Amino acid sequence: MSTSPTTIMDETTPTAQSVEVVMNPASPALDKSSRFNAPTIIDIDNVDFYYGQSKALHGINFPIKEKLVTAFIGPSGCGKSTLLRCLNRMNDLVDGTRIGAGSIKISGVDIYDPSVDVIELRKRVGMVFQKSNPFPKSIYENIVYGLRLQGINQKARLDETVERSLRGAALWDEVRDRLHTSALGLSGGQQQRLCIARAIAVEPEIILMDEPCSALDPIATVKVEELIHQLKQNYTIVIVTHNMQQAGRCSDITAFFYMGRLIEIDTTEKIFTNPSQRQTEDYISGRFG
Amino acid sequence: MTARTHPFQRKANLASFQERVVFWSLRAFTYIILLFGVCIFSIIIIKGAPTVFDSFRVTGSFPFISNDFLFTKPQTLHVFKYKGEIKQMAADDYYAFVGQTPAPPPAEIPTTPPAPAPDANAAPSGVAPVAPVAPAPPAIPVPILTTTGINPDDITEHETYSYAAGGIWPQIVGTVLLVIGSMTVALILGIFSAVYLSEYSKQGPFISAIRLAIVNLAGVPSIVFGLFGFGIFVLAFGWNVSLMAGWFTLAFMILPVIITASEESLRAVPQGFRQGSLALGATKWQTIWQNVLPYALPGILTSSVLGIARVAGETAPILFTAAYATSDKLPWEITITPDRLSSGALGYLEYPFLWIHDFVFHGVNALPYHIYVVSSKIPQNEYTERVQYGTAFVFLGVVMTIALASILLRTRLRNRLKW
Ligand SMILES: Nc1ncnc2c1ncn2[C@@H]1O[C@H](COP(=O)(O)OP(=O)(O)O)[C@@H](O)[C@H]1O
Ligand SMILES: [Mg+2]
């Protein structure tokens, strides 16, 4: 099987999945909203995940829809980050981790198949971390880092990418005059948007965000949320958040996890107004977590 | 008795007494240590600095100043009385002064009348000697003068002291070459194994055992490294006593320090740099090479400064592996005879390789070894002290210069790669 990104991504999704709307049998809201009648891009199929002997995820099973924002919520330690990091195999970096059962398919390809090149996978599935991590280089060099890795060094191409990515991350106007100064001179919110710009510079299809605003002040948070709204036009976004309002404001679909299990997934509107599970309701209303 | 005016009134009690005792004893300990340090340094400086500073000499060509102690080879000191006057001369000067003794007279007695003895004052020094025309007639004992017109009988109480004259240029060169070479070898080996240990290997009991073994190597006495180097590099690899054998022996001696320091510096690089890079589709090696090692380097160099002092200062490891007490040639004073080159037209292309080969397989002198030799291998007297302290002084200077250079390098790196 080819490991090239095109093959991974361009493989036509099975029709059965692409028309699947009902994620949760008890979610009439999903049925009615044609907005969510989008093709499945990531199919998480009964995934068990282990850190050594301890099981962190139990039979997670749901699809993620293309060009929608999916939010993972749940109390600390319930496995949100773990699941997110399974999607671009960042968990490979931790010794002794493994998928015990089930599979994760992106555009129909099992990303844990031995034939998959994890480098190509990560180019297609970008990631933004909780703690913004700009490299101690210039703003420009941060953005082109991913391109240079691929051996792209033509100045015109790099310049074009820098402008496109920074505009895409709503940062261009703020930094256009100091592209060649250190990225560490930016404010926390700007740094996080720089990391988003850096992620979209390599033209991924999916962007994973692990609590991208948890270290930001409210104004910077609003900017990143607005950015997520814009990015939705072109990218599938999966965001982990601790902040209920944030999930409410910027996601289309919300998945609620508890103790390594998916409790409920539905449209954000439904989850926040009329959850079908008792635990979800308790969490949303702040009774635990 | 003073009246208590407020509840926080200071009063003498056991706690405040103890506090003061502790403070003063800690201070005393520290200052005693400082005192010893100052003593050591000042003895070296007071006794050693004159050796260096008295040796400056104005020369006729650029840069118009030279220093005989720093930039000439060691020589034997000749001390003698000449016509009742005590003279001290380095071997070169002594032989120039004395000149050559004429060849013994031919066996048969010449028929020609004896020529007048050469005029001592007329013999210009430095001019090619003229062979004496004839010996003095045996009847009247006329002293046989040397080519410089010296009567050997005027030289009395002649004594020689090895290494007490001249300079220590070969020792400085040897130490600098040993430090640069062994640090290079140690940094390359150390950084790569640290990268393997902390970035690639699966952490577990086996890797922990390796790490423990490496750390414990630091406790092995340096003489053991010397023997190890002698057995492995000098004998088994057939490198003989050479720079190369010294480099590797010294490198293995400081590898534990370098590996430990490198692992620490690698750990200090934020995980975010690695994850950020990997998430952009970098391979592990790309990540480490471009986004981890550059930021760990300043820290690695900082700890290596200690390694520099150790490499420069150790005598035992180079005793059998790299050091000659006397070496008449510096490593680059190489002559490659044509017969070592292949006969073909392109044979001269081998020249650089032969040159490098001869360079790295050449033994050297070194400052600490020289101090050891002049302080314990030759009889001690007033004349050897000049070299002992002079060498110690220069040694301090060399180590400080190298350390300063690496600190500057580190600062530059750090300014360029700040996070
Ligand atoms: N590197 C790791 N090694 C072992 N266990 C881990 C590791 N990372 C997370 N876990 C465990 O997995 C569970 C889920 O963690 P995580 O996904 O980080 O939760 P969340 O992001 O929802 O707060 C937790 O119980 C946590 O202790
Ligand atoms: Mg988390």
Short mmCIF file of N, CA and C in Angstrom, two decimals, chain B residues 140-233:
data_model
loop_
_atom_site.label_atom_id
_atom_site.label_comp_id
_atom_site.label_asym_id
_atom_site.label_seq_id
_atom_site.Cartn_x
_atom_site.Cartn_y
_atom_site.Cartn_z
N ILE B 140 106.65 23.38 24.39
CA ILE B 140 106.04 24.45 25.20
C ILE B 140 104.53 24.22 25.17
N PRO B 141 103.85 23.97 26.28
CA PRO B 141 102.41 23.71 26.24
C PRO B 141 101.61 24.99 25.98
N VAL B 142 101.40 25.25 24.72
CA VAL B 142 100.52 26.38 24.35
C VAL B 142 99.09 25.86 24.35
N PRO B 143 98.15 26.53 25.02
CA PRO B 143 96.78 26.00 25.06
C PRO B 143 96.17 25.92 23.67
N ILE B 144 95.43 24.83 23.44
CA ILE B 144 94.73 24.67 22.17
C ILE B 144 93.45 25.47 22.26
N LEU B 145 93.30 26.45 21.43
CA LEU B 145 92.09 27.28 21.49
C LEU B 145 91.02 26.69 20.59
N THR B 146 89.78 26.95 20.95
CA THR B 146 88.68 26.48 20.12
C THR B 146 88.49 27.46 18.98
N THR B 147 87.55 27.12 18.13
CA THR B 147 87.32 27.98 16.96
C THR B 147 86.88 29.38 17.35
N THR B 148 86.28 29.53 18.53
CA THR B 148 85.91 30.88 18.95
C THR B 148 86.98 31.51 19.84
N GLY B 149 88.09 30.85 19.92
CA GLY B 149 89.20 31.44 20.63
C GLY B 149 89.14 31.30 22.13
N ILE B 150 88.49 30.26 22.57
CA ILE B 150 88.38 30.03 24.00
C ILE B 150 89.41 28.99 24.39
N ASN B 151 90.04 29.21 25.46
CA ASN B 151 90.91 28.18 26.00
C ASN B 151 90.09 27.29 26.92
N PRO B 152 89.88 26.03 26.58
CA PRO B 152 89.03 25.15 27.39
C PRO B 152 89.48 25.10 28.84
N ASP B 153 90.73 25.34 29.07
CA ASP B 153 91.19 25.28 30.46
C ASP B 153 90.66 26.43 31.30
N ASP B 154 90.19 27.49 30.63
CA ASP B 154 89.64 28.61 31.39
C ASP B 154 88.27 28.28 31.96
N ILE B 155 87.62 27.25 31.41
CA ILE B 155 86.29 26.88 31.88
C ILE B 155 86.43 25.88 33.01
N THR B 156 85.95 26.29 34.18
CA THR B 156 86.06 25.40 35.33
C THR B 156 84.69 25.26 35.99
N GLU B 157 84.62 24.31 36.86
CA GLU B 157 83.39 24.04 37.62
C GLU B 157 82.19 23.97 36.69
N HIS B 158 82.38 23.26 35.60
CA HIS B 158 81.31 23.17 34.60
C HIS B 158 80.24 22.18 35.06
N GLU B 159 78.97 22.65 35.16
CA GLU B 159 77.87 21.76 35.51
C GLU B 159 76.73 21.97 34.53
N THR B 160 75.96 20.91 34.33
CA THR B 160 74.81 21.07 33.42
C THR B 160 73.54 20.66 34.14
N TYR B 161 72.47 21.34 33.78
CA TYR B 161 71.15 21.05 34.36
C TYR B 161 70.16 20.88 33.22
N SER B 162 69.59 19.69 33.11
CA SER B 162 68.66 19.44 32.00
C SER B 162 67.42 20.33 32.15
N TYR B 163 66.91 20.76 31.02
CA TYR B 163 65.64 21.51 30.92
C TYR B 163 65.64 22.85 31.62
N ALA B 164 66.75 23.22 32.28
CA ALA B 164 66.68 24.43 33.09
C ALA B 164 66.80 25.69 32.26
N ALA B 165 67.16 25.56 31.01
CA ALA B 165 67.26 26.76 30.18
C ALA B 165 66.28 26.66 29.02
N GLY B 166 66.24 27.69 28.23
CA GLY B 166 65.36 27.69 27.07
C GLY B 166 63.91 27.85 27.49
N GLY B 167 63.01 27.35 26.66
CA GLY B 167 61.58 27.60 26.91
C GLY B 167 60.77 26.33 26.93
N ILE B 168 59.49 26.49 26.72
CA ILE B 168 58.59 25.35 26.81
C ILE B 168 57.63 25.34 25.62
N TRP B 169 58.07 25.85 24.51
CA TRP B 169 57.21 25.91 23.32
C TRP B 169 56.65 24.54 22.96
N PRO B 170 57.43 23.48 22.87
CA PRO B 170 56.86 22.18 22.48
C PRO B 170 55.82 21.70 23.48
N GLN B 171 56.02 22.05 24.75
CA GLN B 171 55.05 21.63 25.77
C GLN B 171 53.72 22.36 25.59
N ILE B 172 53.82 23.67 25.28
CA ILE B 172 52.59 24.44 25.05
C ILE B 172 51.86 23.88 23.84
N VAL B 173 52.62 23.67 22.76
CA VAL B 173 52.02 23.13 21.54
C VAL B 173 51.36 21.79 21.83
N GLY B 174 52.08 20.92 22.55
CA GLY B 174 51.55 19.59 22.83
C GLY B 174 50.27 19.66 23.63
N THR B 175 50.26 20.51 24.66
CA THR B 175 49.06 20.60 25.48
C THR B 175 47.87 21.11 24.68
N VAL B 176 48.12 22.17 23.88
CA VAL B 176 47.02 22.72 23.09
C VAL B 176 46.50 21.67 22.11
N LEU B 177 47.42 20.97 21.45
CA LEU B 177 46.97 19.95 20.49
C LEU B 177 46.21 18.83 21.20
N LEU B 178 46.73 18.41 22.36
CA LEU B 178 46.04 17.33 23.08
C LEU B 178 44.65 17.77 23.50
N VAL B 179 44.54 19.01 23.99
CA VAL B 179 43.22 19.48 24.45
C VAL B 179 42.25 19.56 23.28
N ILE B 180 42.67 20.22 22.21
CA ILE B 180 41.76 20.41 21.08
C ILE B 180 41.32 19.05 20.53
N GLY B 181 42.30 18.18 20.31
CA GLY B 181 41.98 16.88 19.72
C GLY B 181 41.10 16.04 20.61
N SER B 182 41.47 15.95 21.89
CA SER B 182 40.70 15.04 22.74
C SER B 182 39.31 15.61 23.02
N MET B 183 39.20 16.95 23.11
CA MET B 183 37.86 17.51 23.31
C MET B 183 37.00 17.25 22.08
N THR B 184 37.60 17.34 20.91
CA THR B 184 36.83 17.07 19.69
C THR B 184 36.33 15.63 19.69
N VAL B 185 37.26 14.72 19.96
CA VAL B 185 36.87 13.30 19.98
C VAL B 185 35.81 13.07 21.06
N ALA B 186 36.04 13.63 22.25
CA ALA B 186 35.12 13.38 23.35
C ALA B 186 33.75 14.00 23.08
N LEU B 187 33.73 15.20 22.49
CA LEU B 187 32.43 15.84 22.23
C LEU B 187 31.65 15.05 21.19
N ILE B 188 32.35 14.61 20.14
CA ILE B 188 31.63 13.87 19.10
C ILE B 188 31.08 12.56 19.68
N LEU B 189 31.98 11.77 20.30
CA LEU B 189 31.52 10.49 20.85
C LEU B 189 30.46 10.73 21.94
N GLY B 190 30.72 11.71 22.81
CA GLY B 190 29.84 11.93 23.96
C GLY B 190 28.47 12.41 23.55
N ILE B 191 28.43 13.37 22.63
CA ILE B 191 27.13 13.92 22.25
C ILE B 191 26.31 12.85 21.53
N PHE B 192 26.98 12.09 20.66
CA PHE B 192 26.20 11.09 19.93
C PHE B 192 25.67 9.99 20.86
N SER B 193 26.50 9.59 21.82
CA SER B 193 25.96 8.54 22.68
C SER B 193 24.91 9.11 23.62
N ALA B 194 25.06 10.39 24.01
CA ALA B 194 24.02 11.00 24.85
C ALA B 194 22.72 11.11 24.08
N VAL B 195 22.82 11.46 22.79
CA VAL B 195 21.61 11.54 21.97
C VAL B 195 20.95 10.17 21.91
N TYR B 196 21.79 9.14 21.73
CA TYR B 196 21.19 7.81 21.67
C TYR B 196 20.52 7.46 23.00
N LEU B 197 21.26 7.67 24.09
CA LEU B 197 20.73 7.27 25.39
C LEU B 197 19.45 8.01 25.74
N SER B 198 19.42 9.33 25.49
CA SER B 198 18.25 10.05 26.00
C SER B 198 17.17 10.26 24.96
N GLU B 199 17.48 10.13 23.67
CA GLU B 199 16.44 10.41 22.69
C GLU B 199 15.95 9.14 21.96
N TYR B 200 16.83 8.20 21.76
CA TYR B 200 16.45 7.06 20.94
C TYR B 200 16.14 5.80 21.74
N SER B 201 16.99 5.52 22.75
CA SER B 201 16.87 4.22 23.39
C SER B 201 15.57 4.14 24.20
N LYS B 202 15.08 2.92 24.31
CA LYS B 202 13.92 2.69 25.17
C LYS B 202 14.40 2.71 26.60
N GLN B 203 13.84 3.58 27.42
CA GLN B 203 14.30 3.65 28.80
C GLN B 203 13.91 2.36 29.52
N GLY B 204 14.87 1.81 30.21
CA GLY B 204 14.59 0.56 30.91
C GLY B 204 15.79 0.17 31.71
N PRO B 205 15.74 -1.00 32.36
CA PRO B 205 16.86 -1.39 33.23
C PRO B 205 18.19 -1.50 32.47
N PHE B 206 18.13 -1.94 31.22
CA PHE B 206 19.38 -2.12 30.48
C PHE B 206 20.07 -0.78 30.24
N ILE B 207 19.28 0.19 29.76
CA ILE B 207 19.84 1.51 29.50
C ILE B 207 20.29 2.17 30.80
N SER B 208 19.52 1.94 31.86
CA SER B 208 19.93 2.51 33.15
C SER B 208 21.26 1.92 33.58
N ALA B 209 21.45 0.63 33.32
CA ALA B 209 22.71 -0.01 33.69
C ALA B 209 23.86 0.59 32.89
N ILE B 210 23.63 0.80 31.60
CA ILE B 210 24.67 1.42 30.78
C ILE B 210 25.02 2.80 31.32
N ARG B 211 23.97 3.55 31.65
CA ARG B 211 24.18 4.90 32.13
C ARG B 211 24.98 4.88 33.43
N LEU B 212 24.62 3.94 34.30
CA LEU B 212 25.32 3.81 35.58
C LEU B 212 26.79 3.47 35.34
N ALA B 213 27.03 2.57 34.40
CA ALA B 213 28.40 2.18 34.11
C ALA B 213 29.20 3.38 33.61
N ILE B 214 28.57 4.17 32.74
CA ILE B 214 29.27 5.33 32.19
C ILE B 214 29.59 6.33 33.30
N VAL B 215 28.60 6.58 34.15
CA VAL B 215 28.82 7.54 35.23
C VAL B 215 29.94 7.05 36.14
N ASN B 216 29.99 5.75 36.38
CA ASN B 216 31.02 5.23 37.28
C ASN B 216 32.41 5.26 36.67
N LEU B 217 32.46 5.31 35.33
CA LEU B 217 33.77 5.45 34.69
C LEU B 217 34.48 6.70 35.19
N ALA B 218 33.69 7.70 35.58
CA ALA B 218 34.28 8.96 36.04
C ALA B 218 35.11 8.76 37.29
N GLY B 219 34.83 7.70 38.02
CA GLY B 219 35.57 7.47 39.25
C GLY B 219 36.83 6.66 39.06
N VAL B 220 37.07 6.18 37.85
CA VAL B 220 38.26 5.38 37.60
C VAL B 220 39.48 6.30 37.61
N PRO B 221 40.55 5.91 38.33
CA PRO B 221 41.74 6.77 38.39
C PRO B 221 42.33 6.97 37.00
N SER B 222 42.90 8.14 36.81
CA SER B 222 43.35 8.46 35.46
C SER B 222 44.51 7.57 35.02
N ILE B 223 45.28 7.05 35.97
CA ILE B 223 46.39 6.18 35.58
C ILE B 223 45.85 4.92 34.92
N VAL B 224 44.65 4.49 35.36
CA VAL B 224 44.04 3.31 34.75
C VAL B 224 43.69 3.60 33.29
N PHE B 225 43.21 4.82 33.06
CA PHE B 225 42.95 5.18 31.66
C PHE B 225 44.24 5.19 30.86
N GLY B 226 45.32 5.62 31.52
CA GLY B 226 46.61 5.61 30.85
C GLY B 226 47.00 4.20 30.44
N LEU B 227 46.83 3.26 31.37
CA LEU B 227 47.18 1.86 31.07
C LEU B 227 46.27 1.30 29.99
N PHE B 228 44.99 1.64 30.11
CA PHE B 228 44.01 1.20 29.12
C PHE B 228 44.40 1.71 27.73
N GLY B 229 44.71 3.00 27.68
CA GLY B 229 45.10 3.59 26.40
C GLY B 229 46.37 2.96 25.86
N PHE B 230 47.29 2.66 26.78
CA PHE B 230 48.54 2.04 26.35
C PHE B 230 48.26 0.66 25.75
N GLY B 231 47.41 -0.10 26.47
CA GLY B 231 47.11 -1.45 26.00
C GLY B 231 46.34 -1.44 24.69
N ILE B 232 45.33 -0.59 24.60
CA ILE B 232 44.46 -0.61 23.42
C ILE B 232 45.08 0.16 22.26
N PHE B 233 45.30 1.45 22.49
CA PHE B 233 45.67 2.30 21.35
C PHE B 233 47.14 2.14 20.96
#
